mmCIF file of C-alpha atoms in Angstrom:
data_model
loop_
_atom_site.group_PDB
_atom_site.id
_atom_site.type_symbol
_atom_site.label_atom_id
_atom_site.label_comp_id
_atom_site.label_asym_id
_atom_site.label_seq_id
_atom_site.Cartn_x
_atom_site.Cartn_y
_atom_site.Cartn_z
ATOM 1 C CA UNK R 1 109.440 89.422 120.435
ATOM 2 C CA UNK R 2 110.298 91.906 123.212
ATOM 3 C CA UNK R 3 109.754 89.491 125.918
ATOM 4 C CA UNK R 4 112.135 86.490 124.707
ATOM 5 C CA UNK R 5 115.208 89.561 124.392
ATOM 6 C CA UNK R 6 114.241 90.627 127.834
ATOM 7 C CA UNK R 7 114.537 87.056 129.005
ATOM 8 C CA UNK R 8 118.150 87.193 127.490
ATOM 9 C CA UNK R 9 119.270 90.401 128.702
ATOM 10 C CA UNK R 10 117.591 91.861 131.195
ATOM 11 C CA UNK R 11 119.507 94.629 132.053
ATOM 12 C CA UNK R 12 119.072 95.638 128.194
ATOM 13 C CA UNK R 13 116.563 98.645 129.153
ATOM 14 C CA UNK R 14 118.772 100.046 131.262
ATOM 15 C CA UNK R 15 122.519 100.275 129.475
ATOM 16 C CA UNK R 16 120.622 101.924 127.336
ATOM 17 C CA UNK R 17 119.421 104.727 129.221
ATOM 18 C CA UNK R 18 122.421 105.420 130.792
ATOM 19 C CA UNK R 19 124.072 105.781 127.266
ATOM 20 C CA UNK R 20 121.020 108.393 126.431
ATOM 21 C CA UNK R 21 122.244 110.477 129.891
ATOM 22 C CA UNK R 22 125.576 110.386 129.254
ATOM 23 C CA UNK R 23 125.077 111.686 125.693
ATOM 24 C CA UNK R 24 122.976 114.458 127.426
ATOM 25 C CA UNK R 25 125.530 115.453 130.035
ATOM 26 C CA UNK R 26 127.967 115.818 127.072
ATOM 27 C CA UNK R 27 125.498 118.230 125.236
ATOM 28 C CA UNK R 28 124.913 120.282 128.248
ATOM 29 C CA UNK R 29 128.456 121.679 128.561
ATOM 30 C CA UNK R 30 127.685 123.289 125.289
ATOM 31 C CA UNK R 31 124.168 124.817 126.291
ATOM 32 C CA UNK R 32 125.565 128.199 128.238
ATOM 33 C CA UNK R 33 127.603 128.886 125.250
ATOM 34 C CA UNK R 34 124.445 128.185 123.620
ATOM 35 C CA UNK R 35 122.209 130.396 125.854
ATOM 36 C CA UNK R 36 123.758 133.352 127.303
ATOM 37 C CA UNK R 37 120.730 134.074 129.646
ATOM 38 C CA UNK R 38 121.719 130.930 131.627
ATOM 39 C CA UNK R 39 125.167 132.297 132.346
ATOM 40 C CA UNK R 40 125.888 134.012 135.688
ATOM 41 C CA UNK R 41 125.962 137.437 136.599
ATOM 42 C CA UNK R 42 128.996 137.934 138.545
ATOM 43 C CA UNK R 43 132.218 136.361 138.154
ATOM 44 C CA UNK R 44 133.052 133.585 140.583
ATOM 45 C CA UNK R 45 134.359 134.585 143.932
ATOM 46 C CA UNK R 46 138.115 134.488 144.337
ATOM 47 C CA UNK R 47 140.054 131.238 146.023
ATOM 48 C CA UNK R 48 139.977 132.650 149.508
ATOM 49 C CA UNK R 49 136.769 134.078 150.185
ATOM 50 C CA UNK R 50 134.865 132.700 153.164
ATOM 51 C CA UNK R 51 131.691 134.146 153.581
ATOM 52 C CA UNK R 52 130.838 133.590 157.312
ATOM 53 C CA UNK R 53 134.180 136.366 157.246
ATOM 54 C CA UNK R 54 132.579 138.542 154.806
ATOM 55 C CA UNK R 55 129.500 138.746 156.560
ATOM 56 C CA UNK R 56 131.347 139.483 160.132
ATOM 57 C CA UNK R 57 133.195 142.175 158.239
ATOM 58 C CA UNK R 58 129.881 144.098 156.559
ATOM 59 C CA UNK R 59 127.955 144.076 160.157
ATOM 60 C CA UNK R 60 127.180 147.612 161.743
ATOM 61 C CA UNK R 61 128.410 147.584 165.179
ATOM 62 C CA UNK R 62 125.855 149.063 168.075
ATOM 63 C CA UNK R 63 127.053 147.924 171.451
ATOM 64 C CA UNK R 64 125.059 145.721 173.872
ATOM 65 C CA UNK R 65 121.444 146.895 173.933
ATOM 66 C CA UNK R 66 120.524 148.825 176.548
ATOM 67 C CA UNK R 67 117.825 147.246 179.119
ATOM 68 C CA UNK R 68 115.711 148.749 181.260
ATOM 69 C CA UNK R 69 115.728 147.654 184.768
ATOM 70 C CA UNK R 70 114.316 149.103 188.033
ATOM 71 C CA UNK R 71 116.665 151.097 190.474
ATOM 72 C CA UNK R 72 118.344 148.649 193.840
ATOM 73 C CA UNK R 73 116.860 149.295 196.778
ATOM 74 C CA UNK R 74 118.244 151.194 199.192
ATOM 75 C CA UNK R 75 121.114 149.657 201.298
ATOM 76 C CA UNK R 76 119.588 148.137 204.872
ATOM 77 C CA UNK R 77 123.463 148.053 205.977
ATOM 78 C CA UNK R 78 123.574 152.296 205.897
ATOM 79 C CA UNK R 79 120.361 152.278 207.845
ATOM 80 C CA UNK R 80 120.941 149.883 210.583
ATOM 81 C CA UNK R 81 124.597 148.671 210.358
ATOM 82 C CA UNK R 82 124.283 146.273 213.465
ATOM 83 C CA UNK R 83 120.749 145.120 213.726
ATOM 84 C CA UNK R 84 121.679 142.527 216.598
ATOM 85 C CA UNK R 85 123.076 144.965 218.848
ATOM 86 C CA UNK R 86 119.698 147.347 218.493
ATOM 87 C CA UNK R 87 117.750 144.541 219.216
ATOM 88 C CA UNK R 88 119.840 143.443 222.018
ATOM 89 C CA UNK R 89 119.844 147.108 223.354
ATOM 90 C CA UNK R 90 116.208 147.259 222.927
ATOM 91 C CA UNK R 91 115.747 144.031 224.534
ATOM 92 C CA UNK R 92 117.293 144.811 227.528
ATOM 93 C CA UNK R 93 115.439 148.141 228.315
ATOM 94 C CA UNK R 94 112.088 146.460 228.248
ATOM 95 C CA UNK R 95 113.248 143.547 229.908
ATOM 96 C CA UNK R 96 115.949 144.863 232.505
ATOM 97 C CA UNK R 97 115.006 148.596 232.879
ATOM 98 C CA UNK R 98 116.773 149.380 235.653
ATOM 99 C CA UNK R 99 120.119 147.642 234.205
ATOM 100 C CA UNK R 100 120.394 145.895 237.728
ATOM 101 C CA UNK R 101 120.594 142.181 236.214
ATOM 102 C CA UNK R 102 123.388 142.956 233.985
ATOM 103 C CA UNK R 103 125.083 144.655 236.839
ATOM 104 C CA UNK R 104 124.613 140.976 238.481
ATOM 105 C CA UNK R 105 126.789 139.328 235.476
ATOM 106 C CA UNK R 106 128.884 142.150 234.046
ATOM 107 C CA UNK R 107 132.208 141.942 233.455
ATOM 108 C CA UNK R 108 133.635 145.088 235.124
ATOM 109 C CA UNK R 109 131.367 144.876 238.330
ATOM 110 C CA UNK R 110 134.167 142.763 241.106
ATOM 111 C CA UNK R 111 130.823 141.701 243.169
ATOM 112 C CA UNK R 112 129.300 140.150 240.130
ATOM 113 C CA UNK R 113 127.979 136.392 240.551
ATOM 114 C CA UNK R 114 130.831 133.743 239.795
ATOM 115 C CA UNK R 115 130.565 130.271 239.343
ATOM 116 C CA UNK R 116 130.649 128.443 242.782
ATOM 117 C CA UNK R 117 128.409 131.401 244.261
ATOM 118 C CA UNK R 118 124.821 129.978 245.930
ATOM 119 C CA UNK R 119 122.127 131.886 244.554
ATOM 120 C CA UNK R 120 118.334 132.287 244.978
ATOM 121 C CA UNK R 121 116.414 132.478 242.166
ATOM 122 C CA UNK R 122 112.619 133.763 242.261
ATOM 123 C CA UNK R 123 109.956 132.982 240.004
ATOM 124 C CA UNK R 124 106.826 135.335 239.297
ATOM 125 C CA UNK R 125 104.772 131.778 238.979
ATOM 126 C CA UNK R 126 106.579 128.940 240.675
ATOM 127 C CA UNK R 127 108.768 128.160 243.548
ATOM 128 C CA UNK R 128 111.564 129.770 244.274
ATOM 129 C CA UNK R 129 114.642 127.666 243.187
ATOM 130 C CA UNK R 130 118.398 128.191 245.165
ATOM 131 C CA UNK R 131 121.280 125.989 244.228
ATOM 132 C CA UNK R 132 125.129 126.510 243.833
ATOM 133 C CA UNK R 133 126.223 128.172 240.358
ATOM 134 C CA UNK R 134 128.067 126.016 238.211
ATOM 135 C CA UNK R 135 127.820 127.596 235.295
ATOM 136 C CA UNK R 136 127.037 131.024 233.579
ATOM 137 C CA UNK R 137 126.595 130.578 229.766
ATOM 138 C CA UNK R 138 126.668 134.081 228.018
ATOM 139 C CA UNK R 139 126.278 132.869 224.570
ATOM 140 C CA UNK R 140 126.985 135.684 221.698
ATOM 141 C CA UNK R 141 124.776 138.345 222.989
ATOM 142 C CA UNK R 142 123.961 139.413 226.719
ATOM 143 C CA UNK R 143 120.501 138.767 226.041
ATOM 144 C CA UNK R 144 120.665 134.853 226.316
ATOM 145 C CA UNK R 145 123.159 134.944 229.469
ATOM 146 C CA UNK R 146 121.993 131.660 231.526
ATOM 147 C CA UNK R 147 122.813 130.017 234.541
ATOM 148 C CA UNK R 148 123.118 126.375 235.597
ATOM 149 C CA UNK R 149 121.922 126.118 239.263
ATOM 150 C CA UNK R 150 122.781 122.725 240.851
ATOM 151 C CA UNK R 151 120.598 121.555 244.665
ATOM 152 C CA UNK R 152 120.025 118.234 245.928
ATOM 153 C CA UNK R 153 116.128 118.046 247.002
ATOM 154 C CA UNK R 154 114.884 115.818 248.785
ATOM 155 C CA UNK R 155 118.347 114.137 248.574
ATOM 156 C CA UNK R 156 117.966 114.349 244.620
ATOM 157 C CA UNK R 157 120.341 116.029 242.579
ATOM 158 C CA UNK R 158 118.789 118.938 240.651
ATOM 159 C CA UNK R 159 119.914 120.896 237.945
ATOM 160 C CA UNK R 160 118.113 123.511 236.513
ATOM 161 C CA UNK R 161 119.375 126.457 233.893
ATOM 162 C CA UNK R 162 117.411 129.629 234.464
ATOM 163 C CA UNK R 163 117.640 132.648 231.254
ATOM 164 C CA UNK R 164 118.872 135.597 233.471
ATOM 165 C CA UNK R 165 116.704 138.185 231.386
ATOM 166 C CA UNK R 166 113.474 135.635 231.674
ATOM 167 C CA UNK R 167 110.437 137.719 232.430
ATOM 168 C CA UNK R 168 109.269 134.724 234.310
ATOM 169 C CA UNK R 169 112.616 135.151 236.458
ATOM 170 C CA UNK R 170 111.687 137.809 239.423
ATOM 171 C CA UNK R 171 114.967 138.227 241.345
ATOM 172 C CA UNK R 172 118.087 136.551 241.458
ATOM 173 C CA UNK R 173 119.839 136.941 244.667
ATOM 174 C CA UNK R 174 123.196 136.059 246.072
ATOM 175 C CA UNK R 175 123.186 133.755 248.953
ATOM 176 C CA UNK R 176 126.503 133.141 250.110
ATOM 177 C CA UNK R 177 130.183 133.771 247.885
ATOM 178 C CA UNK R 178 132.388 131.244 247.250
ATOM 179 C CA UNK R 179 135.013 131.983 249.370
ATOM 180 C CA UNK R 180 137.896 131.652 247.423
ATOM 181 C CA UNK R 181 137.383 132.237 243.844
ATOM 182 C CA UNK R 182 136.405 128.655 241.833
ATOM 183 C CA UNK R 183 139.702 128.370 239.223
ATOM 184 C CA UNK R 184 137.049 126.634 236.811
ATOM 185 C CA UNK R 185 134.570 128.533 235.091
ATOM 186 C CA UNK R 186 132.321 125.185 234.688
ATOM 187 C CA UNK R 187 132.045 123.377 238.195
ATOM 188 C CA UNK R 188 130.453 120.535 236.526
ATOM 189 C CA UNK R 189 132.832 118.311 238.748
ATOM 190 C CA UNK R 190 130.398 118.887 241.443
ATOM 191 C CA UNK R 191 128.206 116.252 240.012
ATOM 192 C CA UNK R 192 130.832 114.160 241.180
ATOM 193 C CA UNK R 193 129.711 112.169 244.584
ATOM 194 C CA UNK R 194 133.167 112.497 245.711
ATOM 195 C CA UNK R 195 132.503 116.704 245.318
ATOM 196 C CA UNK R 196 129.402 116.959 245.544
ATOM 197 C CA UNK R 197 128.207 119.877 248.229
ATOM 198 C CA UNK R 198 124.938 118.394 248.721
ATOM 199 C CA UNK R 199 121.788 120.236 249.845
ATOM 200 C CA UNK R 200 122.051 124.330 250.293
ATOM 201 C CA UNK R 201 118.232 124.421 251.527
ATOM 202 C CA UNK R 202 120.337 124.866 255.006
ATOM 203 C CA UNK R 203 122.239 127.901 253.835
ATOM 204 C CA UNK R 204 119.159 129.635 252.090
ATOM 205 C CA UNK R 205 116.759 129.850 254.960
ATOM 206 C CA UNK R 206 119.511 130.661 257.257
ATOM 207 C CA UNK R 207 120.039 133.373 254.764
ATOM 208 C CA UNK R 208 115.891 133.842 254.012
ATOM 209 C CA UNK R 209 115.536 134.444 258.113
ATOM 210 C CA UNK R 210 118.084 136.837 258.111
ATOM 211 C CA UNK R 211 116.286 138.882 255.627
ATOM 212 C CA UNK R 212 113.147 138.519 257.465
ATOM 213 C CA UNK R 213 115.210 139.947 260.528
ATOM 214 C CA UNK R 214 114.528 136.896 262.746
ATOM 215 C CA UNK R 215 116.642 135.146 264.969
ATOM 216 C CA UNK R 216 120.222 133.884 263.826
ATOM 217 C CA UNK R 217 121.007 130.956 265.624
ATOM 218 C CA UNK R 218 122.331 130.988 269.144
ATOM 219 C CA UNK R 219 120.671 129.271 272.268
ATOM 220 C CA UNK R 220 119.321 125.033 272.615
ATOM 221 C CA UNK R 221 115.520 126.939 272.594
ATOM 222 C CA UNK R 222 116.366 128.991 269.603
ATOM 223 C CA UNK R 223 117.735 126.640 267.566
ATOM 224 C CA UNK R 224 114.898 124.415 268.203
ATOM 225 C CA UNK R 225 112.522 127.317 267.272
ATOM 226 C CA UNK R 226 114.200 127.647 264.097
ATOM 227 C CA UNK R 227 114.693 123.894 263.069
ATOM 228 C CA UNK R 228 110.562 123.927 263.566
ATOM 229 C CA UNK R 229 110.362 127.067 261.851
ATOM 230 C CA UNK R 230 112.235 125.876 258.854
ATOM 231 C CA UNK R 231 109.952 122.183 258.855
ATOM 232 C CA UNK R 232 106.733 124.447 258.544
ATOM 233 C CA UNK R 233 108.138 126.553 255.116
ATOM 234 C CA UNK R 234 109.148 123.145 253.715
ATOM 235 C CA UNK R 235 106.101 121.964 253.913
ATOM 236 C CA UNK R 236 104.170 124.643 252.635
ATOM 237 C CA UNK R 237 106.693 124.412 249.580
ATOM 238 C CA UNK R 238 105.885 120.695 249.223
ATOM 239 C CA UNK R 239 101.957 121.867 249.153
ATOM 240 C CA UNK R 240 102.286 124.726 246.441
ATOM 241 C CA UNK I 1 116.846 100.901 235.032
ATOM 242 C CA UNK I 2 114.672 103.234 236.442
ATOM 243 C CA UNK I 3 114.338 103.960 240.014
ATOM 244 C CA UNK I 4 110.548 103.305 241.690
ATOM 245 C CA UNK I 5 110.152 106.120 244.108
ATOM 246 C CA UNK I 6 106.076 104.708 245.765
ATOM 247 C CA UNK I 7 105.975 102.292 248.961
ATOM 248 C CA UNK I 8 104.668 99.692 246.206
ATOM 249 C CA UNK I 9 107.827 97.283 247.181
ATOM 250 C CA UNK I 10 109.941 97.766 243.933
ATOM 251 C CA UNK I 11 112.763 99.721 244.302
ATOM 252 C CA UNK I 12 115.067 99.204 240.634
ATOM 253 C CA UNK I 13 112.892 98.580 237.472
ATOM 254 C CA UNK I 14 113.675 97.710 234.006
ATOM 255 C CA UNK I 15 111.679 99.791 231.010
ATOM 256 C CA UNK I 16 110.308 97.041 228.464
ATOM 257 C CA UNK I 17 107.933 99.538 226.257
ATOM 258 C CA UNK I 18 107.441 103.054 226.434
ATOM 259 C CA UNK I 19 103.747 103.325 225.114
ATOM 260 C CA UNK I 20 101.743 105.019 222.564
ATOM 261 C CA UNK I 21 105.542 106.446 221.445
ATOM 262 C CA UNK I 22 108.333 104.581 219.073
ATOM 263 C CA UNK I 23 110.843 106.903 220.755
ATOM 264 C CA UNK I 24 112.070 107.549 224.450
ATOM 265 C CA UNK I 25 110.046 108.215 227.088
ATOM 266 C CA UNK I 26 110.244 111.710 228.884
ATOM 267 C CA UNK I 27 108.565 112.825 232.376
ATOM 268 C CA UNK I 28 105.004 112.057 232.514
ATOM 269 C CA UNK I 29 105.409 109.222 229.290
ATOM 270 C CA UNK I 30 103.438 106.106 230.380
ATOM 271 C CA UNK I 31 105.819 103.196 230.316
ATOM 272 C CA UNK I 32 105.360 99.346 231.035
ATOM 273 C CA UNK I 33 108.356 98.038 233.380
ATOM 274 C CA UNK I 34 109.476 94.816 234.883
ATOM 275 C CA UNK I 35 110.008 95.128 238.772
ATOM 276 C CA UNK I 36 114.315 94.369 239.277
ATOM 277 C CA UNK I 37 114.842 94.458 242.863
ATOM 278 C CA UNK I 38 112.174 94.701 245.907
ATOM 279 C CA UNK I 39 112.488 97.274 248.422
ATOM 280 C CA UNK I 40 113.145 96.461 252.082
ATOM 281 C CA UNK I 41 111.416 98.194 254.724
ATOM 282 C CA UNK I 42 113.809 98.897 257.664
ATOM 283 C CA UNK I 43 115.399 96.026 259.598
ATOM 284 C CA UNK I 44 112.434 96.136 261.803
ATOM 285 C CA UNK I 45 109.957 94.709 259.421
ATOM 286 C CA UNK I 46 112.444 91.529 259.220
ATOM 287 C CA UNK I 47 112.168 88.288 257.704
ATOM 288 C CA UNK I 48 111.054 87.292 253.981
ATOM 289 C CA UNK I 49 107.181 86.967 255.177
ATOM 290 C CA UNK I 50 106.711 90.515 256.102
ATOM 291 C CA UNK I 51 108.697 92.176 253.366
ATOM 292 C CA UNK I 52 106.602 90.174 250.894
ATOM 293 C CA UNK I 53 103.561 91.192 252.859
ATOM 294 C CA UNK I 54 104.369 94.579 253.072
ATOM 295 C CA UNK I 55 104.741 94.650 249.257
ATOM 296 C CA UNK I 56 102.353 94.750 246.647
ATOM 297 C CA UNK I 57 104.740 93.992 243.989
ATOM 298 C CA UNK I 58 107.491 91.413 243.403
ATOM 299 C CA UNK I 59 110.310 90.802 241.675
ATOM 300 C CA UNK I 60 110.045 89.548 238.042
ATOM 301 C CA UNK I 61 106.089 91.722 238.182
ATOM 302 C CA UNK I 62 105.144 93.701 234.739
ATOM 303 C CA UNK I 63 104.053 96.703 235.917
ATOM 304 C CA UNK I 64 102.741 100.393 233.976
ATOM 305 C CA UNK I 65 104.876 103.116 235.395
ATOM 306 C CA UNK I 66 104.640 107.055 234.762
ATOM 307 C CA UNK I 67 108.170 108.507 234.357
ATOM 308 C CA UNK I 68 108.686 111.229 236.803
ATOM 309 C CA UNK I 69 112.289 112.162 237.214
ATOM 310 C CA UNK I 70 114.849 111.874 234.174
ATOM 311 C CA UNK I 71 118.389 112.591 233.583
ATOM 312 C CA UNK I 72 118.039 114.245 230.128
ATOM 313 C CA UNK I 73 117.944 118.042 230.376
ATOM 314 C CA UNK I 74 114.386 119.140 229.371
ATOM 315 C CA UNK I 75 113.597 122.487 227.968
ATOM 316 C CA UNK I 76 110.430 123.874 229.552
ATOM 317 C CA UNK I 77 108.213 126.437 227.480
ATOM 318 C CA UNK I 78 109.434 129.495 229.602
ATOM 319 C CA UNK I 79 113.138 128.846 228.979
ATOM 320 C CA UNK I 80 114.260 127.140 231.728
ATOM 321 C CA UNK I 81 116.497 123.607 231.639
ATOM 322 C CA UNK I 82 115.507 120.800 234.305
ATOM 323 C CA UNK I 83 117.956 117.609 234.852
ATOM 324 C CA UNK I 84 117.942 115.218 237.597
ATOM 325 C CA UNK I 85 120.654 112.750 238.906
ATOM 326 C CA UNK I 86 118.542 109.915 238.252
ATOM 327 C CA UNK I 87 115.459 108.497 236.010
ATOM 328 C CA UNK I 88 112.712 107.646 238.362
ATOM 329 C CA UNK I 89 108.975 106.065 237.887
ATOM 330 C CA UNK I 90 105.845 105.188 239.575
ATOM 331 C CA UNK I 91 104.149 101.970 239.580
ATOM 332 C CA UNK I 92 100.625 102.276 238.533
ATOM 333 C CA UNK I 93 97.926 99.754 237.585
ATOM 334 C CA UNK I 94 95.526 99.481 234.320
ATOM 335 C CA UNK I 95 93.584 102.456 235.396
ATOM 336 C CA UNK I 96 96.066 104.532 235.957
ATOM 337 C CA UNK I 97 95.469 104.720 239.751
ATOM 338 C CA UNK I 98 99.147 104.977 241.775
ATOM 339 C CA UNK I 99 99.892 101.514 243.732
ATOM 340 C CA UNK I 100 101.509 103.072 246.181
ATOM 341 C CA UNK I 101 100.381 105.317 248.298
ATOM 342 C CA UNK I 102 103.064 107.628 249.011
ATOM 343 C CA UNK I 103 106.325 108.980 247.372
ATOM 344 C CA UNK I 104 109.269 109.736 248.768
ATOM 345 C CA UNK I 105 111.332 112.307 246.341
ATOM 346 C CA UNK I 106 110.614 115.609 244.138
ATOM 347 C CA UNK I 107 108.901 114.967 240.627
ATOM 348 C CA UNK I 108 108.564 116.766 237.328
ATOM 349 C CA UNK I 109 106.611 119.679 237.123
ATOM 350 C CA UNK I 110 105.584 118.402 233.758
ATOM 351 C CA UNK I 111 103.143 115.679 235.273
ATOM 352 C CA UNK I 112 100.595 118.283 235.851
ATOM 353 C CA UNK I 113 100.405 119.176 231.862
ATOM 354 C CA UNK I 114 100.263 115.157 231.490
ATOM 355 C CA UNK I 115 97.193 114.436 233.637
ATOM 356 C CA UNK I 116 98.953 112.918 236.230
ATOM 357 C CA UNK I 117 97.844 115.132 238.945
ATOM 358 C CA UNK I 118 97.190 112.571 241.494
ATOM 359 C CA UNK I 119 101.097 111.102 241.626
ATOM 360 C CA UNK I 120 101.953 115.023 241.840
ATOM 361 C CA UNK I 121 99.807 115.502 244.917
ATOM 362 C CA UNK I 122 101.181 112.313 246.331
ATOM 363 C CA UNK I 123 104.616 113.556 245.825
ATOM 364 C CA UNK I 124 106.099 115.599 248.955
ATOM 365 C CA UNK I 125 108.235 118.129 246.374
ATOM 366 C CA UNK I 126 107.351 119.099 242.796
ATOM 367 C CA UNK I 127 110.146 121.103 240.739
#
């Protein structure tokens, strides 16, 4: 018989449980008065209360904790407060004991080497290379002063930069002065064809036989003496 | 362009590959060139015949070269900064035997790290 009603209403079943919970709901509001043990404790909290607040309020302050860390090292800048300049200084007493090569490029000395000056420079294990000084590059320490050294060989235009304090650099000596000081510090217009000096190989050995103590010029024999004399050293230079 | 500095008969040539290298060449570098211009030897040799005889090489030839002489400043172990006015070469064949048989201007120091000792004993100056 059940089936056929269910056919007619099927949502029969369930009106009829929702009547049963609403008839329980009703009864429920009367249990606590019913039961006391179900009632609460405490009265309710007041309107305001917010209890993120409350808890804020309650907390014991103690400060940031204390962590232990280990002590800074000692500052480097009270032990050494310019360590470029000691290493400069000590640079220059192993490499330049005698303090002659910065004599050659300091500032104070009036004789010192200028741009437009011919120099010689010696090497402990190569030729010796001369050329006219076109530049001297003293970047931010003495240590890495350089010069730019500028020959023609062999009617080739050379250029070669040569670290003053190079142990491989023996002696650097001064040829011949510019006469009147160069009003450039960088002759680099020398490159030019139209200023270019050409070949100083003339000017050193004149300069290399004076040092020897040998003849300076003067008579037709001499100078043909010399002109032979200064064949044989270029070839031995072409041999080494 | 590269300057030939040997009595081969090629004075100007052109630099078509630098070898074993995807970058420049520097002195000592091994390069392939095509000969540009043919040197003359003095007005005494005159006449097309002779030059052409006197040469080994001709114009339009695809040579090997060693680079000897180069304008970019190159920093040598010690320190020191070498630059020359002009990029130079020498002709050489397969074997790497010099064609010519003498030189006529200063060369690289740096050929004697490179092997090359035979164009540096050729060579009247060495820097």
């Amino acid at each position: 018989m059940s089936t056929p009603t269910h056919c007619i209403r099927p949502l029969g079943p369930l009106k009829q449980a929702l009547r049963q919970c609403r008839a329980e709901r009703r009864s429920y509001a009367t249990t606590q008065e019913l039961y006391p043990s179900l009632q609460t404790r405490y009265p309710p909290p007041t309107p305001g209360f917010r209890p993120s607040q409350a808890m804020k309020q309650n907390r014991f302050e103690e400060g940031m904790k204390k962590i232990p860390v280990a002590q800074p090292p000692r500052s480097t800048l009270k032990a050494c407060p310019d360590p470029i300049a000691a290493v400069t200084a000590s640079q220059l007493t192993t490499l330049d004991p005698t303090g002659a090569r910065a004599r050659l490029f300091a500032h104070s000395n009036p004789d010192r080497v200028q741009p437009g000056d011919i120099l010689l420079v010696r090497l402990k294990n190569s030729t010796p290379f001369s050329g006219i000084c076109l530049n001297i590059r003293q970047r931010h320490s003495p240590i890495d002063t350089a010069i730019l050294l500028r020959n023609q060989l062999t009617r080739i235009g050379v250029e070669m930069w040569f670290k003053v304090y190079s142990p491989n650099v023996e002696s650097i000596e001064v040829v011949q002065r510019k006469e009147k000081r160069a009003r450039r510090a960088k002759l680099y217009y020398l490159r030019q064809p139209k200023h270019d000096v050409g070949s100083v190989e003339g000017v050193v050995r004149q300069y290399q036989r004076q040092r020897m103590g040998g003849p300076v010029g003067g008579g037709k024999n001499a100078k043909g003496r010399d002109a032979n004399a200064g064949r044989k050293k270029n070839n031995q230079r072409g041999r080494n | 362009m590269v300057n030939v500095i040997d009595n081969s008969g090629a004075a100007v040539a052109e630099c078509v590959k630098v070898l074993k290298m995807k970058r420049h060449a520097r002195i000592g570098d091994r390069i392939i060139v095509v000969v540009q211009k043919q040197r003359n030897f003095g007005p005494e040799s005159g006449g097309a015949v002779s030059v052409s005889a006197a040469n080994k090489v001709r114009r339009g030839d695809i040579r090997h070269a060693v680079v000897v002489r180069t304008t970019k400043k190159w920093q040598r172990p010690d320190g020191s900064v070498v630059k020359f006015d002009d990029n130079a070469c020498v002709l050489i064949n397969k074997g790497g035997e010099p064609i010519g048989s003498r030189m006529n201007s200063v060369v690289g120091k740096e050929l004697r790290d490179k092997k090359w000792s035979k164009i540096l004993s050729l060579a009247p100056m060495h820097l």
